[in-house]
PDB file of C-alpha atoms in Angstrom:
ATOM      1  CA  MET B  93      87.672  19.401  16.901  1.00  0.00           C
ATOM      2  CA  THR B  94      85.671  21.097  14.542  1.00  0.00           C
ATOM      3  CA  ASN B  95      86.804  22.001  10.474  1.00  0.00           C
ATOM      4  CA  ALA B  96      85.556  25.900  11.760  1.00  0.00           C
ATOM      5  CA  PHE B  97      87.725  25.536  14.657  1.00  0.00           C
ATOM      6  CA  GLN B  98      90.802  24.162  13.428  1.00  0.00           C
ATOM      7  CA  HIS B  99      90.392  26.843  10.774  1.00  0.00           C
ATOM      8  CA  LYS B 100      90.703  29.853  13.466  1.00  0.00           C
ATOM      9  CA  LEU B 101      93.929  28.008  14.739  1.00  0.00           C
ATOM     10  CA  GLU B 102      95.301  27.889  11.905  1.00  0.00           C
ATOM     11  CA  LYS B 103      94.279  31.587  11.018  1.00  0.00           C
ATOM     12  CA  LEU B 104      95.875  32.433  14.442  1.00  0.00           C
ATOM     13  CA  TYR B 105      99.000  30.633  14.185  1.00  0.00           C
ATOM     14  CA  SER B 106      99.346  32.432  10.812  1.00  0.00           C
ATOM     15  CA  LYS B 107      98.967  35.828  12.560  1.00  0.00           C
ATOM     16  CA  MET B 108     101.325  35.039  15.228  1.00  0.00           C
ATOM     17  CA  LEU B 109     103.999  33.995  12.128  1.00  0.00           C
ATOM     18  CA  LYS B 110     103.215  37.460  10.709  1.00  0.00           C
ATOM     19  CA  MET B 111     104.103  39.031  14.519  1.00  0.00           C
ATOM     20  CA  ALA B 112     106.750  36.882  14.717  1.00  0.00           C
ATOM     21  CA  SER B 113     108.102  37.633  11.267  1.00  0.00           C
ATOM     22  CA  ILE B 114     108.064  41.420  11.982  1.00  0.00           C
ATOM     23  CA  VAL B 115     109.351  40.935  14.873  1.00  0.00           C
ATOM     24  CA  GLU B 116     112.641  39.795  13.442  1.00  0.00           C
ATOM     25  CA  ASP B 117     112.823  42.059  11.294  1.00  0.00           C
ATOM     26  CA  THR B 118     112.628  44.640  13.481  1.00  0.00           C
ATOM     27  CA  ILE B 119     115.539  43.003  15.900  1.00  0.00           C
ATOM     28  CA  GLN B 120     117.924  42.859  12.952  1.00  0.00           C
ATOM     29  CA  LYS B 121     117.079  46.377  11.719  1.00  0.00           C
ATOM     30  CA  SER B 122     117.172  48.141  14.804  1.00  0.00           C
ATOM     31  CA  VAL B 123     120.803  46.629  15.383  1.00  0.00           C
ATOM     32  CA  GLU B 124     121.937  47.575  11.898  1.00  0.00           C
ATOM     33  CA  ALA B 125     120.644  50.944  12.549  1.00  0.00           C
ATOM     34  CA  LEU B 126     122.940  51.128  15.933  1.00  0.00           C
ATOM     35  CA  ARG B 127     125.861  49.501  13.311  1.00  0.00           C
ATOM     36  CA  VAL B 128     125.838  52.122  11.233  1.00  0.00           C
ATOM     37  CA  LEU B 129     123.916  54.821  13.103  1.00  0.00           C
ATOM     38  CA  ASP B 130     121.262  54.849  10.685  1.00  0.00           C
ATOM     39  CA  PHE B 131     118.638  57.485  12.616  1.00  0.00           C
ATOM     40  CA  ASP B 132     116.116  57.513   9.940  1.00  0.00           C
ATOM     41  CA  THR B 133     115.880  53.903  10.552  1.00  0.00           C
ATOM     42  CA  ALA B 134     116.001  53.885  14.561  1.00  0.00           C
ATOM     43  CA  GLU B 135     112.825  56.619  13.925  1.00  0.00           C
ATOM     44  CA  LYS B 136     110.734  54.464  11.684  1.00  0.00           C
ATOM     45  CA  ILE B 137     111.292  51.477  14.439  1.00  0.00           C
ATOM     46  CA  ILE B 138     110.171  53.597  17.138  1.00  0.00           C
ATOM     47  CA  LEU B 139     107.097  54.855  15.109  1.00  0.00           C
ATOM     48  CA  GLU B 140     106.068  51.157  13.174  1.00  0.00           C
ATOM     49  CA  ASP B 141     106.074  49.893  17.591  1.00  0.00           C
ATOM     50  CA  ASP B 142     102.643  50.624  18.005  1.00  0.00           C
ATOM     51  CA  PHE B 143     101.523  48.647  14.741  1.00  0.00           C
ATOM     52  CA  ILE B 144     103.231  45.358  16.617  1.00  0.00           C
ATOM     53  CA  ASP B 145     101.208  47.047  19.978  1.00  0.00           C
ATOM     54  CA  ASN B 146      97.781  46.351  18.303  1.00  0.00           C
ATOM     55  CA  LEU B 147      99.068  42.997  16.635  1.00  0.00           C
ATOM     56  CA  GLU B 148      99.853  41.714  19.683  1.00  0.00           C
ATOM     57  CA  HIS B 149      96.190  42.710  21.393  1.00  0.00           C
ATOM     58  CA  GLU B 150      94.324  41.840  18.273  1.00  0.00           C
ATOM     59  CA  LEU B 151      96.007  38.153  18.217  1.00  0.00           C
ATOM     60  CA  GLU B 152      95.323  38.520  21.912  1.00  0.00           C
ATOM     61  CA  MET B 153      91.178  39.062  21.677  1.00  0.00           C
ATOM     62  CA  GLU B 154      91.227  36.319  19.023  1.00  0.00           C
ATOM     63  CA  CYS B 155      92.958  33.490  21.593  1.00  0.00           C
ATOM     64  CA  LEU B 156      90.544  34.408  24.318  1.00  0.00           C
ATOM     65  CA  THR B 157      87.988  34.711  21.708  1.00  0.00           C
ATOM     66  CA  LEU B 158      88.587  31.237  21.252  1.00  0.00           C
ATOM     67  CA  LEU B 159      88.783  30.067  24.496  1.00  0.00           C
ATOM     68  CA  ALA B 160      85.549  31.566  25.481  1.00  0.00           C
ATOM     69  CA  THR B 161      83.522  30.058  22.786  1.00  0.00           C
ATOM     70  CA  GLN B 162      85.357  26.880  21.341  1.00  0.00           C
ATOM     71  CA  GLN B 163      86.031  25.748  24.916  1.00  0.00           C
ATOM     72  CA  PRO B 164      89.207  23.691  23.407  1.00  0.00           C
ATOM     73  CA  LEU B 165      90.488  20.853  25.484  1.00  0.00           C
ATOM     74  CA  ALA B 166      94.218  19.428  26.547  1.00  0.00           C
ATOM     75  CA  LYS B 167      96.625  19.734  23.495  1.00  0.00           C
ATOM     76  CA  ASP B 168      94.171  22.531  21.925  1.00  0.00           C
ATOM     77  CA  LEU B 169      94.159  24.515  25.386  1.00  0.00           C
ATOM     78  CA  ARG B 170      97.771  24.286  25.680  1.00  0.00           C
ATOM     79  CA  LEU B 171      98.653  25.794  22.600  1.00  0.00           C
ATOM     80  CA  VAL B 172      96.461  28.571  22.827  1.00  0.00           C
ATOM     81  CA  GLY B 173      97.505  29.221  26.187  1.00  0.00           C
ATOM     82  CA  ALA B 174     101.007  29.052  24.863  1.00  0.00           C
ATOM     83  CA  THR B 175     100.202  31.656  21.819  1.00  0.00           C
ATOM     84  CA  LEU B 176      98.888  34.053  24.207  1.00  0.00           C
ATOM     85  CA  LYS B 177     102.425  33.871  26.170  1.00  0.00           C
ATOM     86  CA  VAL B 178     104.303  33.666  22.777  1.00  0.00           C
ATOM     87  CA  ILE B 179     102.775  36.708  21.250  1.00  0.00           C
ATOM     88  CA  THR B 180     103.428  38.710  24.788  1.00  0.00           C
ATOM     89  CA  ASP B 181     107.017  37.839  24.943  1.00  0.00           C
ATOM     90  CA  LEU B 182     107.030  38.890  20.922  1.00  0.00           C
ATOM     91  CA  GLU B 183     105.650  42.423  21.475  1.00  0.00           C
ATOM     92  CA  ARG B 184     108.432  42.714  24.415  1.00  0.00           C
ATOM     93  CA  ILE B 185     111.221  41.825  22.272  1.00  0.00           C
ATOM     94  CA  ALA B 186     110.129  44.059  19.802  1.00  0.00           C
ATOM     95  CA  ASP B 187     110.050  46.987  22.645  1.00  0.00           C
ATOM     96  CA  HIS B 188     113.421  45.749  23.206  1.00  0.00           C
ATOM     97  CA  ALA B 189     114.017  46.969  19.174  1.00  0.00           C
ATOM     98  CA  VAL B 190     113.020  50.364  20.126  1.00  0.00           C
ATOM     99  CA  ASP B 191     114.947  50.625  22.998  1.00  0.00           C
ATOM    100  CA  ILE B 192     118.021  49.893  20.392  1.00  0.00           C
ATOM    101  CA  SER B 193     116.903  52.499  18.197  1.00  0.00           C
ATOM    102  CA  ARG B 194     116.632  55.094  21.241  1.00  0.00           C
ATOM    103  CA  VAL B 195     119.959  54.482  21.859  1.00  0.00           C
ATOM    104  CA  THR B 196     121.056  54.833  18.147  1.00  0.00           C
ATOM    105  CA  LEU B 197     119.147  58.233  18.506  1.00  0.00           C
ATOM    106  CA  GLU B 198     121.340  59.122  21.544  1.00  0.00           C
ATOM    107  CA  LEU B 199     124.212  58.642  19.586  1.00  0.00           C
ATOM    108  CA  LYS B 200     123.431  61.474  17.040  1.00  0.00           C
ATOM    109  CA  GLY B 201     126.526  63.539  15.894  1.00  0.00           C
ATOM    110  CA  GLN B 202     128.742  61.118  17.929  1.00  0.00           C
ATOM    111  CA  LYS B 203     130.794  58.115  16.325  1.00  0.00           C
ATOM    112  CA  LEU B 204     130.926  54.920  17.999  1.00  0.00           C
ATOM    113  CA  ILE B 205     134.078  54.423  19.914  1.00  0.00           C
ATOM    114  CA  LYS B 206     135.054  51.084  17.385  1.00  0.00           C
ATOM    115  CA  PRO B 207     132.945  49.050  15.431  1.00  0.00           C
ATOM    116  CA  LEU B 208     130.063  46.663  16.774  1.00  0.00           C
ATOM    117  CA  ILE B 209     130.809  42.999  16.594  1.00  0.00           C
ATOM    118  CA  ASP B 210     129.319  41.273  19.288  1.00  0.00           C
ATOM    119  CA  ILE B 211     126.569  42.704  19.215  1.00  0.00           C
ATOM    120  CA  PRO B 212     125.248  42.169  15.767  1.00  0.00           C
ATOM    121  CA  ARG B 213     126.362  38.499  16.319  1.00  0.00           C
ATOM    122  CA  MET B 214     124.133  38.006  19.476  1.00  0.00           C
ATOM    123  CA  ALA B 215     121.485  39.420  18.138  1.00  0.00           C
ATOM    124  CA  SER B 216     121.580  37.292  14.921  1.00  0.00           C
ATOM    125  CA  HIS B 217     121.885  34.427  17.130  1.00  0.00           C
ATOM    126  CA  ALA B 218     118.730  35.250  19.191  1.00  0.00           C
ATOM    127  CA  VAL B 219     116.851  36.050  16.034  1.00  0.00           C
ATOM    128  CA  GLU B 220     117.772  32.342  14.953  1.00  0.00           C
ATOM    129  CA  MET B 221     116.586  31.117  18.002  1.00  0.00           C
ATOM    130  CA  LEU B 222     113.170  33.414  17.786  1.00  0.00           C
ATOM    131  CA  HIS B 223     112.706  31.721  14.389  1.00  0.00           C
ATOM    132  CA  ASN B 224     113.240  28.326  15.468  1.00  0.00           C
ATOM    133  CA  SER B 225     111.173  28.239  18.689  1.00  0.00           C
ATOM    134  CA  ILE B 226     108.337  29.515  16.501  1.00  0.00           C
ATOM    135  CA  THR B 227     108.873  27.078  13.919  1.00  0.00           C
ATOM    136  CA  ALA B 228     108.785  24.298  16.989  1.00  0.00           C
ATOM    137  CA  LEU B 229     106.010  25.155  18.233  1.00  0.00           C
ATOM    138  CA  ILE B 230     103.475  25.773  15.267  1.00  0.00           C
ATOM    139  CA  ASN B 231     104.962  22.404  13.975  1.00  0.00           C
ATOM    140  CA  GLU B 232     105.265  19.931  17.832  1.00  0.00           C
ATOM    141  CA  ASP B 233     109.087  19.643  16.710  1.00  0.00           C
ATOM    142  CA  ILE B 234     110.345  19.078  20.308  1.00  0.00           C
ATOM    143  CA  GLU B 235     113.516  17.846  18.715  1.00  0.00           C
ATOM    144  CA  LEU B 236     114.068  21.365  17.761  1.00  0.00           C
ATOM    145  CA  SER B 237     112.860  22.969  21.014  1.00  0.00           C
ATOM    146  CA  ASN B 238     115.547  21.219  22.504  1.00  0.00           C
ATOM    147  CA  LYS B 239     118.127  22.583  19.606  1.00  0.00           C
ATOM    148  CA  VAL B 240     116.977  25.833  20.701  1.00  0.00           C
ATOM    149  CA  MET B 241     116.980  25.578  24.494  1.00  0.00           C
ATOM    150  CA  GLU B 242     121.325  23.760  23.702  1.00  0.00           C
ATOM    151  CA  SER B 243     121.906  26.667  21.980  1.00  0.00           C
ATOM    152  CA  ASP B 244     120.925  29.654  24.636  1.00  0.00           C
ATOM    153  CA  ASP B 245     124.533  28.309  26.272  1.00  0.00           C
ATOM    154  CA  PHE B 246     125.954  30.621  22.877  1.00  0.00           C
TER     155      PHE B 246
END
């Protein structure tokens, strides 16, 4: 593997980490907006979804360019392929945050029947799993990956 290819992979992973961080933050904000009926934050999340969509497209193009120009083999090929899957899933998770925000906006003029306890707790667990999954991928940490799978039975 050439240094140029390694540099491109590191840049790709860095952007994927940035996207994951944004998505984690978006999920947390959308659930908090629902919990406290913060309509301004909900609207902001919906408007900012295009940024995440564009980031996914940009990363997808970088992955495809790496595949076409560098023709990675074995481990590197699997990592680029995994990155393609991850960014698609990250974008879908961000779409769920948008859905949560739309539900929040539908509650305008209403009050929650009871305080939200379980939804924020589940969201926090999901964000932790997401964070650990990305960390496990980047660090090639099989032990952490197994812990994430075990924690799925929450």
